[in-house]
Structure formats: structure tokens, C-alpha cells
mmCIF file of C-alpha atoms in Angstrom:
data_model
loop_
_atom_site.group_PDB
_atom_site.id
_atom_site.type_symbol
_atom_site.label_atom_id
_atom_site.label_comp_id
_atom_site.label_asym_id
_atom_site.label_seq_id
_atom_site.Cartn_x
_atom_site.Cartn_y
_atom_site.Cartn_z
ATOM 1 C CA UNK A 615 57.598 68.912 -5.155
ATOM 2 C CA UNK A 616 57.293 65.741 -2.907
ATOM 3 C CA UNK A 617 54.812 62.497 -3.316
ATOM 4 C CA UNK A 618 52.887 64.321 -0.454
ATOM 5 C CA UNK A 619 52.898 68.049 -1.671
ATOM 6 C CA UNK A 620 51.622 66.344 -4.947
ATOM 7 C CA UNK A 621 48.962 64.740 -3.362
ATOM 8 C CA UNK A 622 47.474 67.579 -1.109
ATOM 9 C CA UNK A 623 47.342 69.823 -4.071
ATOM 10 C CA UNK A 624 45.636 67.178 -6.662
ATOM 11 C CA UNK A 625 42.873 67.192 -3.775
ATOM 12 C CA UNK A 626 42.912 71.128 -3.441
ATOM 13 C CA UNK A 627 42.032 70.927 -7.409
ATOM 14 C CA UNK A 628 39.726 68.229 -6.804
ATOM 15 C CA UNK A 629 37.615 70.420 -4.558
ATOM 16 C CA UNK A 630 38.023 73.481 -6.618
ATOM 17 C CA UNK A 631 36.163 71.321 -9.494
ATOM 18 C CA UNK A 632 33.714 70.007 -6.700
ATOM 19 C CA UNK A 633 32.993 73.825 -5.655
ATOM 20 C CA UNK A 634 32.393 74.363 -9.196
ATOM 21 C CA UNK A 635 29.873 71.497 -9.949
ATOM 22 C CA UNK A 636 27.865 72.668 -6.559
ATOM 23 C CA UNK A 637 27.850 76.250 -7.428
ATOM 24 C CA UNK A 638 26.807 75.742 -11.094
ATOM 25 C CA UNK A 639 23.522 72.816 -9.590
ATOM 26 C CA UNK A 640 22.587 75.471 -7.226
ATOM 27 C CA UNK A 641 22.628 78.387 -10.113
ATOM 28 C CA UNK A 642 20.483 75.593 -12.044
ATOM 29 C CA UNK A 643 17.652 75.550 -9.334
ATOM 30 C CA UNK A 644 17.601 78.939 -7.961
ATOM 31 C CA UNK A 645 18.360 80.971 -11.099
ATOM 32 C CA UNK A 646 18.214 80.271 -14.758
ATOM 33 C CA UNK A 647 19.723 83.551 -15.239
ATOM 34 C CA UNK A 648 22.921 83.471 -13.409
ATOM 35 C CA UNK A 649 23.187 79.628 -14.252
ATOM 36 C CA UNK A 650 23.114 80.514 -18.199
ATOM 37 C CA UNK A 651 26.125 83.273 -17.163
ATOM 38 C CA UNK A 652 27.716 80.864 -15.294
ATOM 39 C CA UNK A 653 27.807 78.246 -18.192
ATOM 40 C CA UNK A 654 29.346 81.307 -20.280
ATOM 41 C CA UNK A 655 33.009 81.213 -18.205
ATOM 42 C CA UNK A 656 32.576 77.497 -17.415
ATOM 43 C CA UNK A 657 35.105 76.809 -20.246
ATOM 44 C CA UNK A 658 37.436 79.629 -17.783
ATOM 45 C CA UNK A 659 36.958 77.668 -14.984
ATOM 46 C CA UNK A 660 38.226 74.442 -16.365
ATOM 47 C CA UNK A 661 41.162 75.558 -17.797
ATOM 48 C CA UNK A 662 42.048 77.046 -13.907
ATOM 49 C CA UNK A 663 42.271 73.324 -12.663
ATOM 50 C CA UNK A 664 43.961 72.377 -15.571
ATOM 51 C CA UNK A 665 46.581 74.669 -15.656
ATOM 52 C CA UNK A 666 47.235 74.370 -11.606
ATOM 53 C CA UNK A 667 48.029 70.291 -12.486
ATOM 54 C CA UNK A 668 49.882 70.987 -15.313
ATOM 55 C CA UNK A 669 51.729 73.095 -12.810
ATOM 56 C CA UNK A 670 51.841 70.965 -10.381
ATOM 57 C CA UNK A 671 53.071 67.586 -11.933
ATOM 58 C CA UNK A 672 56.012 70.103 -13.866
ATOM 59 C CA UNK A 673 57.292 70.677 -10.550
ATOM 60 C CA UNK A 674 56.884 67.229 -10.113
ATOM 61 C CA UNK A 675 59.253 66.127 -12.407
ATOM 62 C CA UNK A 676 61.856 68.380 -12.279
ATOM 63 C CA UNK A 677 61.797 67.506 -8.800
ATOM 64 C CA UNK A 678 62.536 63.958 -9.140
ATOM 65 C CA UNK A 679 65.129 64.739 -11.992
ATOM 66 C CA UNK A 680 66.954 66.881 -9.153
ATOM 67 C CA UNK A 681 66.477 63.670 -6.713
ATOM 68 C CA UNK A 682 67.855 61.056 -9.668
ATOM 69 C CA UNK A 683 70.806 63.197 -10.171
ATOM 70 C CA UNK A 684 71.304 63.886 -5.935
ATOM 71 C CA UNK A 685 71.051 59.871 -6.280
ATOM 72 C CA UNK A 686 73.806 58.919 -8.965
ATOM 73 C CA UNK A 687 76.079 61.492 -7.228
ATOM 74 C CA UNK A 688 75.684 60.050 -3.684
ATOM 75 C CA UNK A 689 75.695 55.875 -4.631
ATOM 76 C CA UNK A 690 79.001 57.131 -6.576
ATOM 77 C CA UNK A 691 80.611 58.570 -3.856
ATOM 78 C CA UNK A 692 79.504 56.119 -1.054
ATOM 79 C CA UNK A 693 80.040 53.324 -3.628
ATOM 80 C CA UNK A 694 84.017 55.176 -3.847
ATOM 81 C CA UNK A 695 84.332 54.852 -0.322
ATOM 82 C CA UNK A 696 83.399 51.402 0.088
ATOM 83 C CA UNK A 697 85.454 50.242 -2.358
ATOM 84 C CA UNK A 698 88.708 52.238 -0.717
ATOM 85 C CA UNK A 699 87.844 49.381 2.146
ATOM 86 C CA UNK A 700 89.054 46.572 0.061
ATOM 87 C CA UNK A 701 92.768 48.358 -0.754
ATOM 88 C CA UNK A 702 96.095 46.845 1.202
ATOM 89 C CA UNK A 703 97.744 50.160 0.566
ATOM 90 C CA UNK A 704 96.342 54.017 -0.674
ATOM 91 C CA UNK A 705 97.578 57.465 -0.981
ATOM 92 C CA UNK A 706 96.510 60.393 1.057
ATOM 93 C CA UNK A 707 95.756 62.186 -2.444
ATOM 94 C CA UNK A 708 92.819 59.294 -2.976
ATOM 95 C CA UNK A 709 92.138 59.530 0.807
ATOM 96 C CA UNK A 710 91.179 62.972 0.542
ATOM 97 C CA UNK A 711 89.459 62.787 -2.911
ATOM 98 C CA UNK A 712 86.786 60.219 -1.479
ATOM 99 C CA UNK A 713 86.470 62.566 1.606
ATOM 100 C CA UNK A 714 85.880 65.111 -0.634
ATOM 101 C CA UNK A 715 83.737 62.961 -2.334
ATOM 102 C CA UNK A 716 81.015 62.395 0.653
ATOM 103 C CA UNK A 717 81.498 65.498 1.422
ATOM 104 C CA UNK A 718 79.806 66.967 -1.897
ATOM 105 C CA UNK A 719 77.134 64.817 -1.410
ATOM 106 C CA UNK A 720 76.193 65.755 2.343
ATOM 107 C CA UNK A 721 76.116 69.155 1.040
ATOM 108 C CA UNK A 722 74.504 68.850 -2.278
ATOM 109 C CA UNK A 723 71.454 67.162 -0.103
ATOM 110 C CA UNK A 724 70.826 70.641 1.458
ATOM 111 C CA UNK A 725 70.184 71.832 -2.623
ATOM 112 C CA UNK A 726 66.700 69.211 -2.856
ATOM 113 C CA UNK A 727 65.653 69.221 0.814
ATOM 114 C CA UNK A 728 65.663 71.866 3.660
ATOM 115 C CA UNK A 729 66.542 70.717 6.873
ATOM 116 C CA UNK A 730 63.819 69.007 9.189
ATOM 117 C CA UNK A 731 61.841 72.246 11.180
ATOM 118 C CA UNK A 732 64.098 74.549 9.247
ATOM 119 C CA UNK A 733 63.268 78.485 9.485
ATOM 120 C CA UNK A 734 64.677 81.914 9.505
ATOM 121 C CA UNK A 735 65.478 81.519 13.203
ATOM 122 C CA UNK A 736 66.411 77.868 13.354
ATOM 123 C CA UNK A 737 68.852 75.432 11.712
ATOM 124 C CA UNK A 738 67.027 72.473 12.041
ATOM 125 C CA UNK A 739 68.558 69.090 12.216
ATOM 126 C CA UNK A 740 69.686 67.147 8.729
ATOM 127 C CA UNK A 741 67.150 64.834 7.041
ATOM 128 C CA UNK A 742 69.790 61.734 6.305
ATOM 129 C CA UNK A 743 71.728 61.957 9.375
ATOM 130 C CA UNK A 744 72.963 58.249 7.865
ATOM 131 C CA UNK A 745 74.840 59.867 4.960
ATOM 132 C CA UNK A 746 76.827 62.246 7.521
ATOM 133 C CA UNK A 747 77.923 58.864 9.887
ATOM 134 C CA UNK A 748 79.044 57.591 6.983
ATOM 135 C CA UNK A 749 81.368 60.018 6.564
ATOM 136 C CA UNK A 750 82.671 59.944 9.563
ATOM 137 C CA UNK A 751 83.061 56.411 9.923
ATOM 138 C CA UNK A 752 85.139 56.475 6.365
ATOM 139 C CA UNK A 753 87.327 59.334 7.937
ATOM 140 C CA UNK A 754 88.503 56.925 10.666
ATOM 141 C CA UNK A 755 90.165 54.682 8.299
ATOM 142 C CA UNK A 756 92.843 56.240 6.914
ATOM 143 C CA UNK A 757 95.538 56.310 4.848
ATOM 144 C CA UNK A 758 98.503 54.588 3.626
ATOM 145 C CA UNK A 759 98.735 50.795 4.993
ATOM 146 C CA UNK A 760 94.893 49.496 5.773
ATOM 147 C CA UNK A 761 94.645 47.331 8.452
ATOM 148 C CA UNK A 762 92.455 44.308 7.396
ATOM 149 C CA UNK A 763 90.490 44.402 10.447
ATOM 150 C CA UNK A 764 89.511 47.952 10.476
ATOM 151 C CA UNK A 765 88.763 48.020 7.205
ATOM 152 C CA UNK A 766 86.211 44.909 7.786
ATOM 153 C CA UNK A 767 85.080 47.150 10.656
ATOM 154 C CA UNK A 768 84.628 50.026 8.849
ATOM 155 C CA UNK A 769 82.857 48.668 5.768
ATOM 156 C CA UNK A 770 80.350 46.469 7.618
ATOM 157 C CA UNK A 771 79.501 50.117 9.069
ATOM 158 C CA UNK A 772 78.986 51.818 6.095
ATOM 159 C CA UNK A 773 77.026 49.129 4.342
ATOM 160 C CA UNK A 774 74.557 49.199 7.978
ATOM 161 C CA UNK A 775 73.984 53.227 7.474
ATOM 162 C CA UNK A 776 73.789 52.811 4.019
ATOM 163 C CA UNK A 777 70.876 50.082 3.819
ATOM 164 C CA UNK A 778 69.098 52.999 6.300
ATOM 165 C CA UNK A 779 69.887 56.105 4.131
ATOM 166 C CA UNK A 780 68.231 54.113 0.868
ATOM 167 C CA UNK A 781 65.238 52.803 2.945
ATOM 168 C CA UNK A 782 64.041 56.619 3.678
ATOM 169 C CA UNK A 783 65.855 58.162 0.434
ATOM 170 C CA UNK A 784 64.422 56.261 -2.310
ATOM 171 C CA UNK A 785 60.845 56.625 -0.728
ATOM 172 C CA UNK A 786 60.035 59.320 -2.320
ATOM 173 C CA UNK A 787 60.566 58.084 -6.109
ATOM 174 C CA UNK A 788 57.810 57.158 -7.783
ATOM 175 C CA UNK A 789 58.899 53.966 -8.604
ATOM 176 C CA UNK A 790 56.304 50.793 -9.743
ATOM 177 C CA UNK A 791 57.037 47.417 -9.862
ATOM 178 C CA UNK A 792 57.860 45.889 -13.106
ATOM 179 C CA UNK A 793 55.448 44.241 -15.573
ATOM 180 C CA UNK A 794 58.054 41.715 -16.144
ATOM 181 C CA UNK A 795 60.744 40.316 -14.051
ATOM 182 C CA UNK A 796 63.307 38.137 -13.256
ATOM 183 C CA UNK A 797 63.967 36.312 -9.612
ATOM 184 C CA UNK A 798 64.745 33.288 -8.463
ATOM 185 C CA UNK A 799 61.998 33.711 -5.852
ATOM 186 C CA UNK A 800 58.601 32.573 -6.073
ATOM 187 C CA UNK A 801 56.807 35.999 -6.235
ATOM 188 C CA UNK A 802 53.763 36.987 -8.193
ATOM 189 C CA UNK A 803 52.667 35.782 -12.232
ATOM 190 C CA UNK A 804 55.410 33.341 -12.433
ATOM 191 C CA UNK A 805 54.695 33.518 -16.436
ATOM 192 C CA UNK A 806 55.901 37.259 -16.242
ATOM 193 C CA UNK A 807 59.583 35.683 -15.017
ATOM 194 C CA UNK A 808 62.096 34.406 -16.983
ATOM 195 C CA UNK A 809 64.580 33.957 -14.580
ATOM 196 C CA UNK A 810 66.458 30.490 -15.659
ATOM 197 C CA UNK A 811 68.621 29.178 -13.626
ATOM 198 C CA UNK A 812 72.072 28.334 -14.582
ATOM 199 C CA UNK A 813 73.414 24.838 -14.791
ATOM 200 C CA UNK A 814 76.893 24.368 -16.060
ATOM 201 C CA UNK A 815 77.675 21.367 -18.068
#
């Protein structure tokens, strides 16, 4: 479940308990009866709530775990490629196995998220069209002897469509800033950083 599917539902539950509240006051002023038998399956109607957000933030989690792992396995394999940029000299064999590579990872996206205005009559268009350049740019470089200047060429790419893929990928973690820290800038409680630099002697 995304940040925002999280968020609409919390307020669906958050009206639900609002409903509840208004229905039980008016039952209080128009009649003592019903109100009394309404207070009976009050304890019912709290545990509906409950067990919808219980529910909810489940889904939740095993939705980020699912993200975390899509995460490790795409860094690795981009992370592959861009070190393949710094080689002289490679083999087709480790060529192909870093095409293969990005290749598992622009398909393992489709596992998490659907494509953008997906449906049963259209295909829709892929979420991180960033990840799929990538690929394509690495597939232009090669194998056996690297040229230095297309590899330059091909890297500075990469890193460019990479910096966009984890701007609108790692939006969706839930992810706070730390309590302590440690940066040579001059950000924030300064007493919560124990960055030091280092001067050799």
C-alpha cells in the first residue's frame, strides 16, 4: 500500500469513528432508548476501526519490505553496471551478466507497481522510464576493449538517470531524518553532530 493509499484510508476510518460519535449524540438527545442499545455494540464498533488500521498499516509494511528488497536489487545491478565503466578490458560473459542484471530489475519493478493508467484494455506507460534508459545507454558500451571516452560518456549518463530514478523512487519510503547526525555542513542542533573533521599530523 502506498504513503497516499495509507493516508486516504486512515481518513476513511477517521470518519467512520466521526459517524459513530454523531450517531451515538443524536441517539443521546432524541432517544434514551436506542442510545442505551447503541452503547451495548459500541465496544463492536470500535474494534471495526481498529481492525481496518491494523489492516491497513500490515499492508503497509509488507509493502515497503517488497520496495526495500526492489531497492537493494536495483542499486546492485545499476551499481554493477557503473562499475563495468571503469574496466580497460571485459568479457562478453560479464557483458551479458550485467545486461541481464538491469534487466531483472526493469522487470521485477512491474512485481511492486502497475504501470501508470494501466487496465485490462491498456498497457500503460512504465513508472521509472529512467531505469529502462539506463539500460540502454549501458548496452551501447560494449564489450571487450572499452574505449576511455565512451565509457566517460556512458557513465556520466547513467549517474544523470540515476540521480532522477532515486529522486521519484525513494519518495515513497517512509524515511525521517535522524535524531543524530554527522555532516560537515552547518544544518540543524549542531550538538546532535559529531562530525570531526580530520587533521593529519
Amino acid at each position: 500500500m502506498t504513503r497516499i493509499g495509507l493516508k486516504q484510508r486512515i481518513k476513511l476510518v477517521i470518519l467512520m469513528c466521526f459517524f459513530f460519535i454523531l450517531v451515538g449524540a443524536i441517539l443521546f438527545y432524541v432517544d434514551s432508548g436506542l442510545f442505551q442499545a447503541f452503547r451495548d455494540f459500541i465496544l463492536l464498533l470500535v474494534a471495526i476501526p481498529a481492525a481496518l488500521l491494523t489492516d491497513y498499516f500490515q499492508k503497509r509494511n509488507q509493502f515497503e519490505d517488497a520496495l526495500r528488497h526492489l531497492w537493494s536489487n536495483i542499486q546492485n545491478s545499476v551499481n554493477d553496471a557503473r562499475q563495468y565503466t571503469y574496466r580497460s578490458h571485459a568479457s562478453e560473459d560479464e557483458f551479458l551478466s550485467i545486461m541481464g542484471g538491469l534487466g531483472k530489475s526493469i522487470d521485477e519493478m512491474r512485481s511492486v507497481y502497475k504501470n501508470l493508467g494501466e487496465s485490462k484494455t491498456e498497457t500503460g506507460y512504465y513508472p521509472f522510464e529512467s531505469l529502462k534508459i539506463i539500460y540502454k545507454v549501458f548496452s551501447g558500451i560494449g564489450h571487450g576493449t572499452l574505449e576511455s571516452d565512451k565509457k566517460v560518456e556512458v557513465r556520466n549518463e547513467m549517474d544523470h538517470y540515476w540521480k532522477n530514478f532515486k529522486e521519484a523512487f525513494l519518495w515513497e519510503f517512509d524515511r525521517p531524518e535522524p535524531e543524530s547526525f554527522n555532516t560537515p555542513h552547518n544544518f540543524g542542533d549542531q550538538n546532535k553532530n559529531n562530525f570531526k573533521p580530520f587533521h593529519p599530523d
